Short mmCIF file of C-alpha atoms in Angstrom, two decimals:
data_model
loop_
_atom_site.label_atom_id
_atom_site.label_comp_id
_atom_site.label_asym_id
_atom_site.label_seq_id
_atom_site.Cartn_x
_atom_site.Cartn_y
_atom_site.Cartn_z
CA MET Q 1264 30.76 40.81 -51.05
CA LEU Q 1265 33.44 40.32 -53.66
CA SER Q 1266 35.16 43.39 -55.03
CA TYR Q 1267 38.65 42.84 -56.44
CA PRO Q 1268 40.71 39.65 -56.41
CA ALA Q 1269 43.85 39.67 -54.33
CA GLY Q 1270 47.04 39.87 -56.34
CA ALA Q 1271 45.29 40.83 -59.56
CA GLY Q 1272 47.96 43.40 -60.38
CA ALA Q 1273 47.28 45.56 -63.41
CA CYS Q 1274 44.45 43.34 -64.65
CA PRO Q 1275 41.35 44.80 -62.97
CA THR Q 1276 38.79 46.35 -65.30
CA GLY Q 1277 36.41 47.27 -62.50
CA ASN Q 1278 34.22 44.29 -63.30
CA PRO Q 1279 34.73 42.09 -60.21
CA THR Q 1280 33.43 38.81 -61.66
CA ASP Q 1281 35.69 38.99 -64.71
CA ASP Q 1282 38.71 40.25 -62.79
CA CYS Q 1283 38.33 37.35 -60.37
CA TRP Q 1284 39.15 34.64 -62.94
CA ARG Q 1285 40.26 36.23 -66.22
CA CYS Q 1286 43.26 37.91 -64.64
CA ASP Q 1287 44.82 34.48 -64.25
CA PRO Q 1288 46.50 33.55 -67.58
CA ASN Q 1289 46.13 29.88 -66.63
CA TRP Q 1290 42.51 30.06 -65.49
CA GLN Q 1291 41.66 27.04 -67.65
CA LEU Q 1292 43.70 24.84 -65.31
CA ASN Q 1293 41.14 25.47 -62.58
CA ARG Q 1294 37.79 26.04 -64.21
CA GLN Q 1295 35.88 25.50 -60.99
CA ARG Q 1296 37.39 28.64 -59.49
CA LEU Q 1297 34.65 30.46 -61.41
CA ALA Q 1298 32.30 29.48 -58.57
CA ASP Q 1299 34.33 31.72 -56.24
CA CYS Q 1300 33.69 34.77 -58.41
CA THR Q 1301 29.97 35.26 -57.86
CA ILE Q 1302 28.79 38.63 -56.63
CA GLY Q 1303 25.52 40.00 -55.36
CA PHE Q 1304 22.59 38.12 -53.93
CA GLY Q 1305 23.58 34.98 -55.85
CA GLN Q 1306 27.04 34.92 -54.28
CA ASN Q 1307 26.34 31.63 -52.49
CA ALA Q 1308 25.68 29.77 -55.76
CA VAL Q 1309 28.40 27.14 -56.01
CA GLY Q 1310 26.89 25.22 -58.92
CA GLY Q 1311 28.73 21.96 -59.44
CA LYS Q 1312 31.86 23.00 -57.58
CA GLY Q 1313 33.67 20.02 -56.11
CA GLY Q 1314 31.87 17.62 -58.40
CA ARG Q 1315 33.10 15.65 -61.37
CA PHE Q 1316 33.45 17.07 -64.88
CA TYR Q 1317 30.80 15.97 -67.34
CA VAL Q 1318 31.68 16.43 -71.03
CA VAL Q 1319 28.72 16.97 -73.35
CA THR Q 1320 29.63 15.26 -76.65
CA ASP Q 1321 26.16 14.81 -78.20
CA SER Q 1322 24.02 17.81 -79.20
CA SER Q 1323 20.85 15.77 -79.80
CA ASP Q 1324 17.73 15.88 -77.62
CA ASP Q 1325 15.43 13.22 -79.04
CA ASP Q 1326 14.49 11.30 -75.87
CA VAL Q 1327 13.39 13.39 -72.89
CA VAL Q 1328 12.42 10.42 -70.70
CA ASN Q 1329 15.56 8.33 -71.22
CA PRO Q 1330 18.21 10.80 -72.44
CA ARG Q 1331 21.40 9.35 -73.86
CA PRO Q 1332 24.64 9.70 -71.87
CA GLY Q 1333 26.70 12.48 -73.42
CA THR Q 1334 23.71 14.75 -74.02
CA LEU Q 1335 23.12 17.94 -72.08
CA ARG Q 1336 19.79 16.61 -70.83
CA HIS Q 1337 21.47 13.53 -69.37
CA ALA Q 1338 23.99 15.79 -67.60
CA VAL Q 1339 21.61 18.25 -65.95
CA ILE Q 1340 19.25 15.67 -64.43
CA GLN Q 1341 21.93 13.82 -62.42
CA ASP Q 1342 21.67 13.89 -58.63
CA GLU Q 1343 25.36 14.56 -57.97
CA PRO Q 1344 27.17 17.92 -58.34
CA LEU Q 1345 28.57 18.20 -61.88
CA TRP Q 1346 30.70 20.76 -63.72
CA ILE Q 1347 29.37 20.46 -67.28
CA VAL Q 1348 31.63 21.37 -70.23
CA PHE Q 1349 31.33 20.88 -73.98
CA SER Q 1350 33.56 18.87 -76.29
CA ALA Q 1351 33.01 21.16 -79.29
CA ASN Q 1352 30.92 23.98 -80.67
CA MET Q 1353 27.30 22.87 -80.85
CA VAL Q 1354 23.70 23.95 -81.34
CA ILE Q 1355 21.43 22.09 -78.94
CA ARG Q 1356 17.87 22.15 -80.28
CA LEU Q 1357 15.67 21.17 -77.37
CA SER Q 1358 12.56 19.14 -78.04
CA GLN Q 1359 11.10 19.94 -74.58
CA GLU Q 1360 11.91 21.86 -71.39
CA LEU Q 1361 15.41 21.22 -70.09
CA ILE Q 1362 14.72 20.53 -66.40
CA PHE Q 1363 17.76 20.89 -64.14
CA ASN Q 1364 18.65 19.12 -60.93
CA SER Q 1365 20.53 20.98 -58.14
CA HIS Q 1366 24.28 21.64 -58.01
CA LYS Q 1367 25.06 22.00 -61.71
CA THR Q 1368 27.33 24.36 -63.62
CA LEU Q 1369 27.05 24.87 -67.39
CA ASP Q 1370 30.50 26.13 -68.39
CA GLY Q 1371 30.50 27.09 -72.08
CA ARG Q 1372 33.94 28.72 -72.05
CA GLY Q 1373 36.00 27.66 -75.06
CA SER Q 1374 33.05 26.48 -77.16
CA ALA Q 1375 30.25 28.29 -78.97
CA VAL Q 1376 27.19 26.67 -77.40
CA HIS Q 1377 23.67 27.60 -78.49
CA ILE Q 1378 20.54 26.39 -76.70
CA THR Q 1379 17.32 26.86 -78.63
CA GLY Q 1380 14.04 25.10 -79.38
CA GLY Q 1381 11.18 23.86 -77.21
CA GLY Q 1382 10.73 25.02 -73.64
CA CYS Q 1383 14.34 26.07 -72.93
CA ILE Q 1384 15.73 26.00 -69.36
CA THR Q 1385 13.65 25.27 -66.24
CA LEU Q 1386 15.04 25.59 -62.69
CA GLN Q 1387 12.20 24.36 -60.47
CA TYR Q 1388 12.48 23.81 -56.71
CA ILE Q 1389 16.26 23.40 -56.87
CA SER Q 1390 19.34 25.31 -55.72
CA ASN Q 1391 22.93 26.04 -56.68
CA VAL Q 1392 23.04 26.46 -60.44
CA ILE Q 1393 25.58 28.44 -62.48
CA ILE Q 1394 24.94 29.04 -66.19
CA HIS Q 1395 27.95 30.65 -67.84
CA ASN Q 1396 28.84 31.61 -71.42
CA ILE Q 1397 25.86 30.16 -73.29
CA HIS Q 1398 23.79 31.56 -76.18
CA ILE Q 1399 20.09 31.05 -75.38
CA HIS Q 1400 17.65 32.14 -78.07
CA HIS Q 1401 14.58 31.36 -80.21
CA CYS Q 1402 12.74 29.20 -77.68
CA TYR Q 1403 9.02 28.48 -77.85
CA PRO Q 1404 6.39 26.74 -75.68
CA SER Q 1405 6.44 22.97 -75.42
CA GLY Q 1406 5.05 20.33 -73.09
CA ASN Q 1407 2.03 18.08 -72.59
CA THR Q 1408 4.40 15.17 -72.33
CA ASP Q 1409 6.51 13.21 -69.84
CA ILE Q 1410 9.95 14.70 -69.09
CA ARG Q 1411 12.66 13.31 -66.82
CA SER Q 1412 13.91 15.58 -64.02
CA SER Q 1413 16.23 13.15 -62.19
CA PRO Q 1414 17.65 9.66 -62.68
CA THR Q 1415 14.74 8.23 -60.68
CA HIS Q 1416 11.82 10.47 -61.65
CA TYR Q 1417 9.96 11.63 -64.71
CA GLY Q 1418 6.51 13.16 -64.86
CA TRP Q 1419 3.89 14.89 -66.96
CA ARG Q 1420 4.58 18.50 -67.90
CA THR Q 1421 1.89 20.80 -69.21
CA GLU Q 1422 2.69 23.45 -71.81
CA SER Q 1423 5.55 25.77 -70.86
CA ASP Q 1424 5.53 29.54 -71.36
CA GLY Q 1425 8.50 29.66 -73.69
CA ASP Q 1426 10.85 31.52 -71.31
CA GLY Q 1427 14.60 31.43 -71.88
CA ILE Q 1428 15.29 30.58 -68.23
CA SER Q 1429 12.38 29.95 -65.88
CA ILE Q 1430 13.39 30.12 -62.19
CA PHE Q 1431 10.54 28.69 -60.10
CA GLY Q 1432 10.82 28.30 -56.33
CA SER Q 1433 14.62 28.08 -56.58
CA SER Q 1434 17.57 29.74 -54.86
CA ASP Q 1435 21.30 30.42 -55.19
CA ILE Q 1436 21.34 30.93 -58.95
CA TRP Q 1437 24.03 32.74 -60.97
CA ILE Q 1438 23.55 33.52 -64.67
CA ASP Q 1439 26.69 35.09 -66.15
CA HIS Q 1440 28.03 36.01 -69.60
CA CYS Q 1441 25.04 34.65 -71.49
CA SER Q 1442 23.31 36.13 -74.54
CA PHE Q 1443 19.51 36.15 -74.79
CA SER Q 1444 17.12 37.06 -77.63
CA HIS Q 1445 13.93 36.07 -79.48
CA PHE Q 1446 11.62 34.18 -77.14
CA THR Q 1447 7.89 33.60 -76.98
CA ASP Q 1448 7.57 34.86 -73.41
CA GLY Q 1449 10.28 36.23 -71.09
CA LEU Q 1450 14.05 35.99 -71.43
CA ILE Q 1451 14.42 35.30 -67.68
CA ASP Q 1452 11.59 34.87 -65.15
CA ALA Q 1453 12.09 34.33 -61.40
CA VAL Q 1454 8.87 33.57 -59.50
CA MET Q 1455 7.22 31.59 -56.69
CA GLY Q 1456 9.59 32.40 -53.85
CA SER Q 1457 12.82 32.28 -55.83
CA THR Q 1458 15.68 34.24 -54.27
CA GLY Q 1459 19.46 34.55 -54.00
CA ILE Q 1460 19.84 35.31 -57.70
CA THR Q 1461 22.50 37.20 -59.64
CA ILE Q 1462 22.17 37.97 -63.35
CA SER Q 1463 25.41 39.50 -64.58
CA ASN Q 1464 27.55 40.30 -67.61
CA SER Q 1465 24.84 39.20 -70.03
CA TYR Q 1466 23.54 40.70 -73.25
CA PHE Q 1467 19.82 41.05 -73.97
CA SER Q 1468 18.36 42.02 -77.33
CA HIS Q 1469 15.38 41.69 -79.69
CA HIS Q 1470 12.58 40.97 -77.29
CA ASN Q 1471 9.46 42.46 -75.73
CA LYS Q 1472 9.10 41.28 -72.12
CA VAL Q 1473 12.68 40.87 -70.98
CA MET Q 1474 12.65 39.90 -67.30
CA LEU Q 1475 9.93 39.22 -64.72
CA LEU Q 1476 10.77 39.06 -61.01
CA GLY Q 1477 7.90 37.96 -58.76
CA HIS Q 1478 4.81 35.83 -59.34
CA SER Q 1479 2.03 38.30 -58.52
CA ASP Q 1480 1.34 41.39 -56.43
CA ASP Q 1481 -0.32 39.34 -53.69
CA TYR Q 1482 2.05 36.35 -53.60
CA SER Q 1483 3.63 36.93 -50.19
CA PRO Q 1484 6.56 34.43 -50.48
CA ASP Q 1485 8.10 36.78 -53.06
CA SER Q 1486 8.32 39.52 -50.42
CA GLY Q 1487 11.75 38.22 -49.39
CA MET Q 1488 13.08 37.79 -52.93
CA GLN Q 1489 16.54 39.28 -53.51
CA VAL Q 1490 17.92 39.65 -57.04
CA THR Q 1491 21.07 41.40 -58.29
CA ILE Q 1492 21.18 42.63 -61.89
CA ALA Q 1493 24.74 43.78 -62.60
CA PHE Q 1494 27.11 44.63 -65.46
CA ASN Q 1495 24.61 43.68 -68.19
CA ARG Q 1496 23.92 45.34 -71.52
CA PHE Q 1497 20.30 45.80 -72.47
CA GLY Q 1498 20.72 46.29 -76.19
CA LYS Q 1499 18.82 46.55 -79.43
CA LYS Q 1500 15.07 46.27 -79.88
CA LEU Q 1501 14.01 45.68 -76.30
CA VAL Q 1502 10.58 46.94 -75.30
CA GLN Q 1503 10.02 46.62 -71.53
CA ARG Q 1504 10.72 44.73 -68.26
CA MET Q 1505 14.43 45.24 -67.62
CA PRO Q 1506 13.17 44.08 -65.11
CA ARG Q 1507 9.49 44.21 -64.13
CA CYS Q 1508 9.40 43.62 -60.35
CA ARG Q 1509 6.71 42.41 -57.97
CA ARG Q 1510 7.57 42.59 -54.28
CA GLY Q 1511 11.09 41.73 -53.15
CA TYR Q 1512 14.38 43.63 -53.16
CA ILE Q 1513 16.08 44.31 -56.47
CA HIS Q 1514 19.59 45.76 -56.88
CA VAL Q 1515 20.15 47.14 -60.38
CA VAL Q 1516 23.81 48.11 -60.53
CA ASN Q 1517 26.26 49.20 -63.27
CA ASN Q 1518 24.16 48.14 -66.27
CA ASP Q 1519 23.91 49.79 -69.68
CA PHE Q 1520 20.35 50.40 -70.92
CA THR Q 1521 19.99 51.47 -74.55
CA LYS Q 1522 16.85 52.86 -76.20
CA TRP Q 1523 14.02 50.81 -74.73
CA GLU Q 1524 10.71 51.18 -76.57
CA MET Q 1525 8.32 51.52 -73.57
CA TYR Q 1526 10.28 51.67 -70.31
CA ALA Q 1527 13.34 50.11 -68.66
CA ILE Q 1528 12.35 49.30 -65.07
CA GLY Q 1529 8.79 48.63 -63.99
CA GLY Q 1530 6.97 47.14 -61.06
CA SER Q 1531 3.92 46.64 -58.91
CA GLY Q 1532 3.18 45.28 -55.46
CA SER Q 1533 5.62 47.65 -53.70
CA PRO Q 1534 9.02 46.20 -54.62
CA THR Q 1535 12.17 47.92 -53.35
CA ILE Q 1536 14.33 48.90 -56.33
CA ASN Q 1537 17.84 50.26 -55.77
CA SER Q 1538 19.29 51.62 -59.03
CA GLN Q 1539 22.97 52.53 -58.71
CA GLY Q 1540 25.62 53.52 -61.23
CA ASN Q 1541 23.64 52.60 -64.35
CA ARG Q 1542 23.52 54.38 -67.70
CA TYR Q 1543 20.06 54.94 -69.14
CA ILE Q 1544 19.99 56.11 -72.77
CA ALA Q 1545 16.44 57.07 -73.68
CA PRO Q 1546 14.92 56.39 -77.11
CA VAL Q 1547 14.06 59.14 -79.58
CA ASP Q 1548 10.33 58.76 -78.88
CA SER Q 1549 9.38 61.65 -76.60
CA ASP Q 1550 6.67 59.52 -74.96
CA SER Q 1551 9.17 56.90 -73.76
CA LYS Q 1552 11.82 58.94 -71.98
CA GLU Q 1553 10.88 57.75 -68.49
CA VAL Q 1554 13.07 54.94 -67.18
CA THR Q 1555 10.45 53.78 -64.68
CA LYS Q 1556 6.86 52.59 -64.88
CA ARG Q 1557 4.52 51.79 -62.01
CA LEU Q 1558 1.89 49.30 -63.02
CA GLU Q 1559 -1.57 48.60 -61.62
CA ALA Q 1560 -1.34 51.29 -58.95
CA ALA Q 1561 -2.50 54.88 -58.52
CA GLU Q 1562 0.03 57.56 -57.67
CA GLY Q 1563 -1.25 57.76 -54.12
CA GLU Q 1564 -0.20 54.12 -53.67
CA TRP Q 1565 3.11 53.97 -55.52
CA LYS Q 1566 4.47 57.13 -53.91
CA GLY Q 1567 5.23 54.96 -50.89
CA TRP Q 1568 7.23 52.37 -52.84
CA ASN Q 1569 10.99 52.60 -52.29
CA TRP Q 1570 12.53 53.24 -55.72
CA ARG Q 1571 15.86 55.06 -55.71
CA SER Q 1572 18.29 56.28 -58.36
CA GLN Q 1573 21.78 56.92 -57.06
CA GLY Q 1574 24.73 57.81 -59.29
CA ASP Q 1575 22.89 56.89 -62.49
CA VAL Q 1576 23.71 58.64 -65.77
CA LEU Q 1577 20.60 59.73 -67.66
CA VAL Q 1578 21.12 60.38 -71.38
CA ASN Q 1579 19.00 61.76 -74.23
CA GLY Q 1580 16.25 63.06 -71.97
CA ALA Q 1581 15.92 59.93 -69.83
CA PHE Q 1582 14.45 60.50 -66.36
CA PHE Q 1583 13.96 58.26 -63.33
CA VAL Q 1584 10.94 58.93 -61.09
CA GLU Q 1585 11.95 58.16 -57.51
CA SER Q 1586 9.51 57.35 -54.74
CA GLY Q 1587 9.39 56.30 -51.12
CA GLU Q 1588 12.10 57.14 -48.64
CA SER Q 1589 15.64 58.15 -49.55
CA LEU Q 1590 17.27 56.92 -46.33
CA GLY Q 1591 20.00 54.35 -46.89
CA VAL Q 1592 18.64 52.02 -44.20
CA LYS Q 1593 15.56 51.45 -46.35
CA TYR Q 1594 17.73 49.92 -49.08
CA GLU Q 1595 19.90 47.56 -47.03
CA LYS Q 1596 18.01 44.50 -48.29
CA ALA Q 1597 18.38 45.81 -51.84
CA TYR Q 1598 22.14 46.35 -51.66
CA SER Q 1599 24.40 43.51 -52.74
CA VAL Q 1600 27.62 44.78 -54.35
CA GLU Q 1601 29.60 48.01 -54.29
CA PRO Q 1602 28.71 50.07 -57.39
CA ARG Q 1603 31.33 51.68 -59.58
CA SER Q 1604 30.83 55.14 -61.04
CA ALA Q 1605 28.55 55.10 -64.09
CA THR Q 1606 31.31 56.88 -66.00
CA PHE Q 1607 33.02 53.47 -66.21
CA ILE Q 1608 30.03 51.70 -67.79
CA ASP Q 1609 31.74 51.16 -71.16
CA GLN Q 1610 34.69 49.53 -69.43
CA ILE Q 1611 32.61 47.45 -67.02
CA THR Q 1612 30.18 46.11 -69.66
CA MET Q 1613 32.49 45.88 -72.68
CA ASN Q 1614 32.50 42.06 -72.55
CA ALA Q 1615 28.83 41.56 -71.71
CA GLY Q 1616 27.31 38.52 -73.38
CA VAL Q 1617 28.97 35.33 -74.49
CA LEU Q 1618 32.77 35.52 -74.49
CA GLY Q 1619 34.53 34.29 -77.60
CA CYS Q 1620 32.42 35.95 -80.26
CA ARG Q 1621 33.87 39.42 -79.75
CA SER Q 1622 37.54 38.51 -80.16
CA ASN Q 1623 37.60 37.16 -76.60
CA LYS Q 1624 39.55 33.96 -77.24
CA LEU Q 1625 39.00 31.31 -74.59
CA SER Q 1626 40.67 27.96 -74.04
CA LYS Q 1627 38.76 24.84 -75.01
CA TRP Q 1628 38.25 21.89 -72.74
CA THR Q 1629 41.23 19.66 -73.56
CA GLU Q 1630 43.36 17.06 -71.83
CA SER Q 1631 46.37 19.36 -71.62
CA ASN Q 1632 44.70 22.48 -70.24
CA ASN Q 1633 42.32 20.78 -67.82
CA ALA Q 1634 44.35 17.97 -66.27
CA ALA Q 1635 44.94 20.11 -63.21
CA ALA Q 1636 41.27 20.96 -62.96
CA ALA Q 1637 40.36 17.30 -63.08
CA GLY Q 1638 42.98 16.43 -60.49
CA GLY Q 1639 45.85 15.06 -62.57
CA GLY Q 1640 46.23 11.70 -64.29
CA GLY Q 1641 43.78 8.93 -63.45
CA ILE Q 1642 40.88 6.88 -64.74
CA LEU Q 1643 37.50 7.67 -66.28
CA GLU Q 1644 34.34 6.82 -64.42
CA SER Q 1645 30.95 5.93 -65.87
CA SER Q 1646 27.78 7.67 -64.71
CA GLY Q 1647 26.43 4.25 -63.77
CA ASP Q 1648 22.87 4.98 -64.90
CA ASP Q 1649 22.60 2.85 -68.02
CA GLU Q 1650 22.67 -0.81 -68.79
CA ASP Q 1651 25.00 -0.33 -71.75
CA ASN Q 1652 28.30 0.69 -70.15
CA SER Q 1653 30.21 0.91 -73.41
CA ASP Q 1654 33.44 2.87 -73.80
CA ASP Q 1655 31.53 5.67 -75.54
CA ASP Q 1656 29.17 6.07 -72.61
CA ASP Q 1657 32.08 6.14 -70.16
CA ASP Q 1658 33.52 9.25 -71.82
CA ARG Q 1659 30.82 11.50 -70.35
CA ILE Q 1660 31.59 11.96 -66.66
CA TRP Q 1661 35.13 12.59 -65.44
CA SER Q 1662 36.47 11.73 -62.05
CA ASN Q 1663 38.34 14.37 -60.13
CA ASN Q 1664 41.20 11.91 -60.48
CA GLY Q 1665 41.55 11.97 -64.23
CA ALA Q 1666 41.20 13.52 -67.66
CA SER Q 1667 41.60 12.29 -71.20
CA PHE Q 1668 39.96 14.28 -73.96
CA PRO Q 1669 39.08 15.25 -76.72
CA SER Q 1670 39.13 13.33 -79.99
CA HIS Q 1671 40.98 14.66 -83.05
CA THR Q 1672 37.64 15.03 -84.84
CA SER Q 1673 36.17 17.29 -82.18
CA ILE Q 1674 39.33 19.43 -82.10
CA LEU Q 1675 39.15 19.90 -85.89
CA PHE Q 1676 35.47 20.75 -85.69
CA SER Q 1677 36.11 23.36 -83.01
CA LEU Q 1678 38.82 25.02 -85.08
CA VAL Q 1679 36.87 25.15 -88.33
CA PHE Q 1680 33.40 26.19 -87.20
CA PRO Q 1681 33.60 28.70 -84.31
CA LEU Q 1682 33.00 31.69 -86.55
CA LEU Q 1683 29.99 30.04 -88.14
CA LEU Q 1684 28.37 29.45 -84.76
CA CYS Q 1685 28.98 33.07 -83.80
CA LEU Q 1686 27.05 34.28 -86.85
CA PRO Q 1687 23.66 34.40 -85.11
CA TYR Q 1688 25.03 36.81 -82.49
CA ALA Q 1689 26.68 38.99 -85.15
CA TYR Q 1690 23.47 38.91 -87.14
CA TYR Q 1691 21.35 40.02 -84.18
CA GLU Q 1692 23.74 42.89 -83.55
CA SER Q 1693 23.37 44.10 -87.13
CA ILE Q 1694 19.57 44.26 -87.42
#
């Protein structure tokens, strides 16, 4: 388990993922070090570490069977490990589900990147994905069409649920510093035997069913599911499921929960829930003060479920109903990172959500600040998937031996429009 980075000096804030890379003033020279900063049950998620850099230069998504090189869809379906960055601020309006292949990192640091539209993100039967510093919002169901999932395969997809991120039978996933709001179904769902997941430093707002962990009460493969939920802020106008757990082992640690409308943490099917060092601020409604909710079970049944509150701060009449055994050994499989005292919640979660829109300036992907990350001077390499190997197409994937980017136009765009692309986040915060 990661706690504090060696040699961090006076930098540590108590948030181990941020302290791991942000303490280095030249972090942009080695972007892939981010993969070493994972904590919790998703700590083995390496994403695209060791792979080439892929620069997304095209925000369109108008061909889901034969996506153009330079688009995000073309990047995420590749078979090889890729570290995916963005040439400029952009809003990517998906036409259908964005189906990932294994060993991919979305690194939005330095650009304001919004993903919205049809289907949103699907991680199905894959492993090793990192999604970092991305706005994901206003997604709706899509499908009943062919969609490509790899360079050699596309197939028919029925209608999706409209989740922000759907994790289906997948493992070693880290979602960090993202902002989620306004979906048709869940913001994040992890089902069908998914495990090894960390959801950290993210901001959730304006939604009903926030997070579902586990397919059903009787789906036995979810019994071994392990999910860490750490350092997040559950903000305005959330109703329930932060998370809603079925089976498995869930570590809820050092999060800030603010004025849910129904409940914060719910579950069924006897999940083990270990709540440590969180702050729960209850809503004004006297009927919604309870943090917890057991679903589809009588008290005689749920009294045996292992739900523990340890070191939590309960505010405005909030109360956590514990159950099961209090012995530490019962929670070993639901323990993934050392909790800090809940008195430090403001400090630990102050940068939750996408960095860059709260005066957190981050370096863009450029030739000068990423040459070291790409391995020094060298040549560009094409992805090799398309018949038209024009110079424009070759600008998408970068060898570890070279870097040369971006154009003057994209630099100007990034300087002029970052505040405009942050407006949706500011707007959500104000309503």
